């Protein structure tokens, strides 16, 4: 067994552990949230770099405004979060639900089916993301208000 195989086996073992799996996820989310909290992406020139797609092509990718959306959520401003990236806010909520079903499945010892296990969930997320990408780059009202 090579080094890469051992690393994959270790990651899988941690992901299946009842306490360690959710704890690693919570620690990662807390670290990312702390970075966004202190970096303040709503102020230009911060440590979080601008979106490369927007900087190079002058179009908004589906993730444009995501760090500002997370910053607004952390500060309790859901209206601003929706303005920065509405689809990102919905996906953030879906990820939270996925984490809860993952954790419940670990604690119960059997898989708990969530939205992510539905047959068309991946295709629905892909279509929603591509639609969001197109709609927020339409250059006339009311769609031009979706640019960030």
Coordinates of N, CA and C in Angstrom, one line a residue:
X1 N 0.9 -1.2 0.0 CA 0.0 0.0 0.0 C 0.9 1.2 0.0
X2 N 0.7 2.1 -1.0 CA 1.5 3.3 -1.1 C 1.0 4.4 -0.2
X3 N 1.8 5.5 -0.2 CA 1.5 6.6 0.7 C 0.1 7.2 0.3
X4 N -0.2 7.4 -1.0 CA -1.5 7.9 -1.4 C -2.6 7.0 -0.9
X5 N -2.5 5.7 -1.0 CA -3.5 4.8 -0.6 C -3.8 4.9 0.9
X6 N -2.7 5.0 1.7 CA -2.8 5.2 3.1 C -3.5 6.5 3.5
X7 N -3.2 7.5 2.7 CA -3.8 8.8 3.0 C -5.3 8.8 2.7
X8 N -5.7 8.1 1.6 CA -7.1 8.0 1.2 C -7.8 7.1 2.3
X9 N -7.2 6.1 2.7 CA -7.8 5.2 3.7 C -8.0 6.0 5.0
X10 N -7.1 6.8 5.4 CA -7.2 7.6 6.6 C -8.3 8.6 6.5
X11 N -8.4 9.3 5.4 CA -9.5 10.2 5.2 C -10.9 9.5 5.2
X12 N -11.0 8.4 4.6 CA -12.2 7.6 4.6 C -12.6 7.2 6.0
X13 N -11.6 6.7 6.8 CA -11.8 6.3 8.2 C -12.3 7.5 9.0
X14 N -11.7 8.6 8.9 CA -12.2 9.8 9.6 C -13.6 10.2 9.2
X15 N -13.9 10.2 7.9 CA -15.2 10.6 7.4 C -16.3 9.6 7.9
X16 N -15.9 8.4 8.2 CA -16.9 7.4 8.7 C -17.0 7.4 10.2
X17 N -16.2 8.1 10.9 CA -16.2 8.1 12.4 C -17.3 9.0 12.9
X18 N -18.0 8.5 13.9 CA -19.2 9.2 14.4 C -18.9 10.6 15.0
X19 N -17.7 10.8 15.6 CA -17.4 12.1 16.2 C -16.4 12.8 15.3
X20 N -15.3 12.1 14.8 CA -14.3 12.8 14.1 C -14.8 13.4 12.8
X21 N -15.6 12.6 12.0 CA -16.1 13.1 10.7 C -16.8 14.5 10.8
X22 N -17.9 14.6 11.6 CA -18.5 15.9 11.8 C -17.6 16.9 12.4
X23 N -16.8 16.5 13.3 CA -15.9 17.5 14.0 C -14.9 18.1 13.0
X24 N -14.4 17.3 12.1 CA -13.5 17.9 11.0 C -14.3 18.9 10.1
X25 N -15.5 18.5 9.8 CA -16.3 19.4 8.9 C -16.6 20.7 9.7
X26 N -17.0 20.6 10.9 CA -17.3 21.8 11.7 C -16.0 22.7 11.9
X27 N -14.9 22.1 12.1 CA -13.7 22.8 12.3 C -13.3 23.5 11.0
X28 N -13.5 22.9 9.9 CA -13.2 23.5 8.6 C -14.1 24.7 8.3
X29 N -15.4 24.5 8.5 CA -16.4 25.5 8.3 C -16.1 26.7 9.3
X30 N -15.7 26.4 10.5 CA -15.4 27.5 11.5 C -14.1 28.3 11.0
X31 N -13.1 27.5 10.5 CA -11.9 28.2 10.0 C -12.2 29.1 8.8
X32 N -13.0 28.6 7.9 CA -13.4 29.4 6.7 C -14.2 30.6 7.1
X33 N -15.2 30.4 8.0 CA -16.0 31.5 8.5 C -15.2 32.5 9.2
X34 N -14.3 32.1 10.0 CA -13.4 33.1 10.7 C -12.6 33.9 9.7
X35 N -12.1 33.2 8.7 CA -11.3 34.0 7.7 C -12.2 35.0 7.0
X36 N -13.4 34.6 6.6 CA -14.3 35.5 5.9 C -14.7 36.7 6.9
X37 N -15.0 36.3 8.1 CA -15.4 37.3 9.1 C -14.4 38.4 9.2
X38 N -13.1 38.0 9.4 CA -12.1 39.0 9.6 C -11.5 39.7 8.3
X39 N -11.7 39.0 7.2 CA -11.2 39.5 5.9 C -12.1 40.6 5.4
X40 N -13.4 40.6 5.7 CA -14.4 41.6 5.3 C -14.3 41.8 3.8
X41 N -14.8 40.8 3.0 CA -14.8 41.0 1.5 C -15.7 42.1 1.0
X42 N -16.5 42.7 1.8 CA -17.3 43.8 1.3 C -16.5 45.1 1.1
X43 N -15.3 45.1 1.7 CA -14.4 46.3 1.6 C -13.4 45.9 0.5
X44 N -13.3 46.7 -0.6 CA -12.4 46.5 -1.6 C -10.9 46.5 -1.2
X45 N -10.1 45.7 -1.8 CA -8.7 45.7 -1.5 C -8.3 44.8 -0.3
X46 N -9.2 43.9 0.1 CA -8.9 43.0 1.2 C -8.0 41.8 0.8
X47 N -7.8 40.9 1.8 CA -7.0 39.8 1.5 C -7.6 38.7 0.7
X48 N -8.9 38.7 0.6 CA -9.6 37.7 -0.3 C -9.5 38.3 -1.7
X49 N -8.9 37.6 -2.7 CA -8.8 38.1 -4.0 C -10.1 38.2 -4.7
X50 N -10.2 39.1 -5.7 CA -11.4 39.2 -6.5 C -11.6 37.9 -7.4
X51 N -12.8 37.7 -7.9 CA -13.1 36.6 -8.8 C -12.2 36.7 -10.1
X52 N -11.5 35.7 -10.4 CA -10.7 35.8 -11.6 C -11.5 35.8 -12.9
X53 N -12.6 35.2 -12.9 CA -13.5 35.3 -14.1 C -14.0 36.7 -14.3
X54 N -14.4 37.4 -13.2 CA -14.9 38.7 -13.3 C -13.7 39.7 -13.7
X55 N -12.5 39.4 -13.1 CA -11.4 40.3 -13.4 C -10.9 40.2 -14.8
X56 N -10.9 39.0 -15.4 CA -10.4 38.8 -16.7 C -11.4 39.0 -17.8
X57 N -12.6 38.5 -17.6 CA -13.6 38.5 -18.7 C -14.7 39.5 -18.4
X58 N -14.8 40.1 -17.3 CA -15.8 41.1 -16.9 C -17.2 40.5 -17.0
X59 N -17.4 39.3 -16.6 CA -18.7 38.7 -16.4 C -18.7 38.0 -15.0
X60 N -19.9 37.9 -14.6 CA -20.1 37.3 -13.2 C -20.3 35.8 -13.4
X61 N -19.4 35.0 -12.7 CA -19.5 33.6 -12.7 C -20.6 33.2 -11.6
X62 N -21.1 32.0 -11.6 CA -22.1 31.6 -10.6 C -21.6 31.8 -9.1
X63 N -20.3 31.9 -8.9 CA -19.8 32.0 -7.5 C -19.5 33.5 -7.2
X64 N -19.6 34.4 -8.1 CA -19.2 35.8 -7.8 C -20.1 36.3 -6.7
X65 N -19.5 36.9 -5.7 CA -20.2 37.4 -4.6 C -20.4 36.4 -3.4
X66 N -19.9 35.2 -3.6 CA -20.1 34.2 -2.6 C -19.4 34.6 -1.3
X67 N -18.2 35.1 -1.3 CA -17.5 35.4 0.0 C -18.3 36.6 0.7
X68 N -18.8 37.6 -0.1 CA -19.6 38.6 0.5 C -20.9 38.1 1.0
X69 N -21.5 37.1 0.3 CA -22.7 36.5 0.7 C -22.5 35.8 2.1
X70 N -21.4 35.1 2.2 CA -21.1 34.4 3.5 C -20.9 35.4 4.6
X71 N -20.1 36.5 4.3 CA -19.9 37.6 5.2 C -21.2 38.2 5.7
X72 N -22.1 38.4 4.8 CA -23.4 39.0 5.2 C -24.2 38.0 6.0
X73 N -24.2 36.7 5.7 CA -24.9 35.7 6.5 C -24.3 35.6 7.9
X74 N -23.0 35.7 8.0 CA -22.3 35.6 9.3 C -22.7 36.8 10.2
X75 N -23.0 38.0 9.5 CA -23.4 39.2 10.3 C -25.0 39.3 10.4
X76 N -25.7 38.3 9.9 CA -27.2 38.3 10.0 C -27.9 39.1 9.0
X77 N -27.3 39.5 8.0 CA -27.9 40.4 7.0 C -28.3 39.5 5.7
X78 N -29.4 38.8 5.8 CA -29.9 37.9 4.8 C -30.2 38.7 3.5
X79 N -30.7 39.9 3.6 CA -31.1 40.7 2.5 C -29.8 41.0 1.6
X80 N -28.8 41.4 2.3 CA -27.5 41.6 1.5 C -27.0 40.3 1.0
X81 N -27.1 39.3 1.7 CA -26.6 38.0 1.2 C -27.4 37.6 -0.1
X82 N -28.7 37.8 -0.1 CA -29.4 37.5 -1.3 C -29.0 38.4 -2.5
X83 N -28.7 39.6 -2.2 CA -28.2 40.5 -3.2 C -26.9 40.1 -3.8
X84 N -26.0 39.7 -3.0 CA -24.6 39.3 -3.4 C -24.7 38.0 -4.2
X85 N -25.4 36.9 -3.7 CA -25.5 35.7 -4.5 C -26.6 34.9 -3.9
X86 N -27.8 35.0 -4.6 CA -29.0 34.3 -4.1 C -28.9 32.8 -4.2
X87 N -28.4 32.4 -5.4 CA -28.2 30.9 -5.5 C -27.2 30.3 -4.5
X88 N -26.2 31.1 -4.3 CA -25.2 30.6 -3.3 C -25.8 30.5 -1.9
X89 N -26.7 31.4 -1.5 CA -27.4 31.3 -0.3 C -28.3 30.0 -0.2
X90 N -29.0 29.7 -1.3 CA -29.8 28.5 -1.3 C -28.9 27.3 -1.2
X91 N -27.8 27.3 -2.0 CA -26.9 26.1 -1.9 C -26.3 26.0 -0.5
X92 N -26.0 27.1 0.1 CA -25.4 27.0 1.5 C -26.4 26.4 2.4
X93 N -27.7 26.7 2.3 CA -28.7 26.0 3.1 C -28.8 24.6 2.8
X94 N -28.7 24.2 1.5 CA -28.8 22.8 1.1 C -27.6 22.0 1.7
X95 N -26.4 22.7 1.7 CA -25.2 22.0 2.3 C -25.4 21.8 3.8
X96 N -26.0 22.7 4.4 CA -26.3 22.6 5.9 C -27.2 21.4 6.1
X97 N -28.2 21.2 5.3 CA -29.1 20.1 5.4 C -28.4 18.8 5.1
X98 N -27.5 18.8 4.1 CA -26.7 17.6 3.8 C -25.8 17.2 5.0
X99 N -25.2 18.2 5.6 CA -24.4 17.9 6.8 C -25.2 17.3 7.9
X100 N -26.4 17.8 8.1 CA -27.2 17.2 9.2 C -27.6 15.8 8.9
X101 N -27.9 15.5 7.6 CA -28.3 14.1 7.3 C -27.0 13.2 7.4
X102 N -25.9 13.7 7.0 CA -24.6 13.0 7.1 C -24.3 12.6 8.5
X103 N -24.5 13.6 9.4 CA -24.2 13.4 10.8 C -25.2 12.5 11.5
X104 N -26.5 12.7 11.1 CA -27.5 11.7 11.7 C -27.2 10.3 11.2
X105 N -26.8 10.1 10.0 CA -26.5 8.8 9.5 C -25.3 8.2 10.2
X106 N -24.3 9.0 10.5 CA -23.2 8.4 11.3 C -23.6 8.0 12.7
X107 N -24.4 8.9 13.3 CA -24.9 8.6 14.7 C -25.8 7.4 14.8
X108 N -26.7 7.2 13.8 CA -27.6 6.1 13.8 C -27.0 4.8 13.3
X109 N -25.9 4.9 12.6 CA -25.2 3.7 12.1 C -25.8 3.3 10.8
X110 N -26.6 4.1 10.1 CA -27.1 3.7 8.8 C -27.4 5.0 8.0
X111 N -27.3 5.0 6.7 CA -27.4 6.2 5.9 C -28.8 6.8 6.0
X112 N -28.9 8.1 6.2 CA -30.1 8.8 6.2 C -30.2 9.5 4.9
X113 N -31.3 9.2 4.2 CA -31.5 9.8 2.8 C -31.8 11.3 3.0
X114 N -31.1 12.1 2.2 CA -31.4 13.5 2.1 C -31.7 13.9 0.7
X115 N -31.8 15.2 0.5 CA -32.0 15.7 -0.9 C -30.9 15.3 -1.8
X116 N -29.7 15.2 -1.4 CA -28.5 14.9 -2.2 C -28.6 13.5 -2.7
X117 N -29.4 12.6 -2.2 CA -29.5 11.3 -2.6 C -30.7 11.1 -3.7
X118 N -31.4 12.1 -3.9 CA -32.5 12.1 -4.9 C -31.8 11.9 -6.3
X119 N -32.6 11.2 -7.2 CA -32.0 10.8 -8.5 C -31.6 12.0 -9.3
X120 N -32.4 13.0 -9.3 CA -32.1 14.2 -10.2 C -31.4 15.3 -9.5
X121 N -30.9 15.2 -8.3 CA -30.3 16.3 -7.5 C -29.1 16.8 -8.2
X122 N -28.1 16.0 -8.7 CA -27.0 16.6 -9.3 C -27.3 17.4 -10.6
X123 N -28.2 16.8 -11.4 CA -28.6 17.5 -12.6 C -29.3 18.8 -12.3
X124 N -30.2 18.8 -11.3 CA -30.9 20.0 -10.9 C -30.0 21.1 -10.4
X125 N -29.0 20.7 -9.6 CA -28.0 21.7 -9.2 C -27.2 22.3 -10.4
X126 N -26.8 21.4 -11.3 CA -26.1 21.9 -12.5 C -26.9 22.8 -13.3
X127 N -28.1 22.5 -13.6 CA -29.0 23.3 -14.4 C -29.3 24.6 -13.7
X128 N -29.5 24.6 -12.4 CA -29.7 25.9 -11.7 C -28.5 26.7 -11.7
X129 N -27.3 26.1 -11.6 CA -26.1 26.9 -11.6 C -25.8 27.5 -13.0
X130 N -26.0 26.8 -14.0 CA -25.9 27.3 -15.4 C -26.9 28.4 -15.7
X131 N -28.1 28.2 -15.3 CA -29.2 29.2 -15.5 C -28.8 30.5 -14.7
X132 N -28.3 30.3 -13.5 CA -27.9 31.5 -12.7 C -26.8 32.2 -13.4
X133 N -25.8 31.5 -14.0 CA -24.7 32.1 -14.7 C -25.2 32.9 -15.9
X134 N -26.2 32.4 -16.6 CA -26.7 33.1 -17.8 C -27.5 34.3 -17.4
X135 N -28.4 34.1 -16.4 CA -29.4 35.2 -16.1 C -28.6 36.4 -15.4
X136 N -27.7 36.1 -14.6 CA -27.0 37.3 -14.0 C -26.1 38.0 -14.9
X137 N -25.9 37.6 -16.1 CA -25.0 38.3 -17.1 C -25.9 38.9 -18.2
X138 N -27.2 38.8 -18.2 CA -28.0 39.5 -19.2 C -27.9 41.0 -18.9
X139 N -27.5 41.8 -20.0 CA -27.2 43.2 -19.7 C -28.3 44.2 -19.7
X140 N -29.6 43.8 -19.5 CA -30.6 44.8 -19.5 C -31.5 44.5 -18.3
X141 N -32.3 45.6 -17.9 CA -33.2 45.4 -16.7 C -34.2 44.3 -16.9
X142 N -34.6 43.6 -15.9 CA -34.2 43.7 -14.5 C -33.0 42.9 -14.1
X143 N -32.5 42.2 -15.1 CA -31.4 41.2 -14.9 C -30.0 41.9 -14.6
X144 N -29.8 43.1 -15.1 CA -28.5 43.8 -14.8 C -28.4 44.1 -13.3
X145 N -29.5 44.1 -12.6 CA -29.4 44.3 -11.1 C -28.8 43.1 -10.4
X146 N -28.6 42.0 -11.0 CA -28.0 40.8 -10.4 C -26.5 40.8 -10.4
X147 N -25.9 41.7 -11.1 CA -24.4 41.8 -11.2 C -24.0 42.3 -9.8
X148 N -22.8 41.8 -9.4 CA -22.2 42.2 -8.1 C -20.9 42.9 -8.4

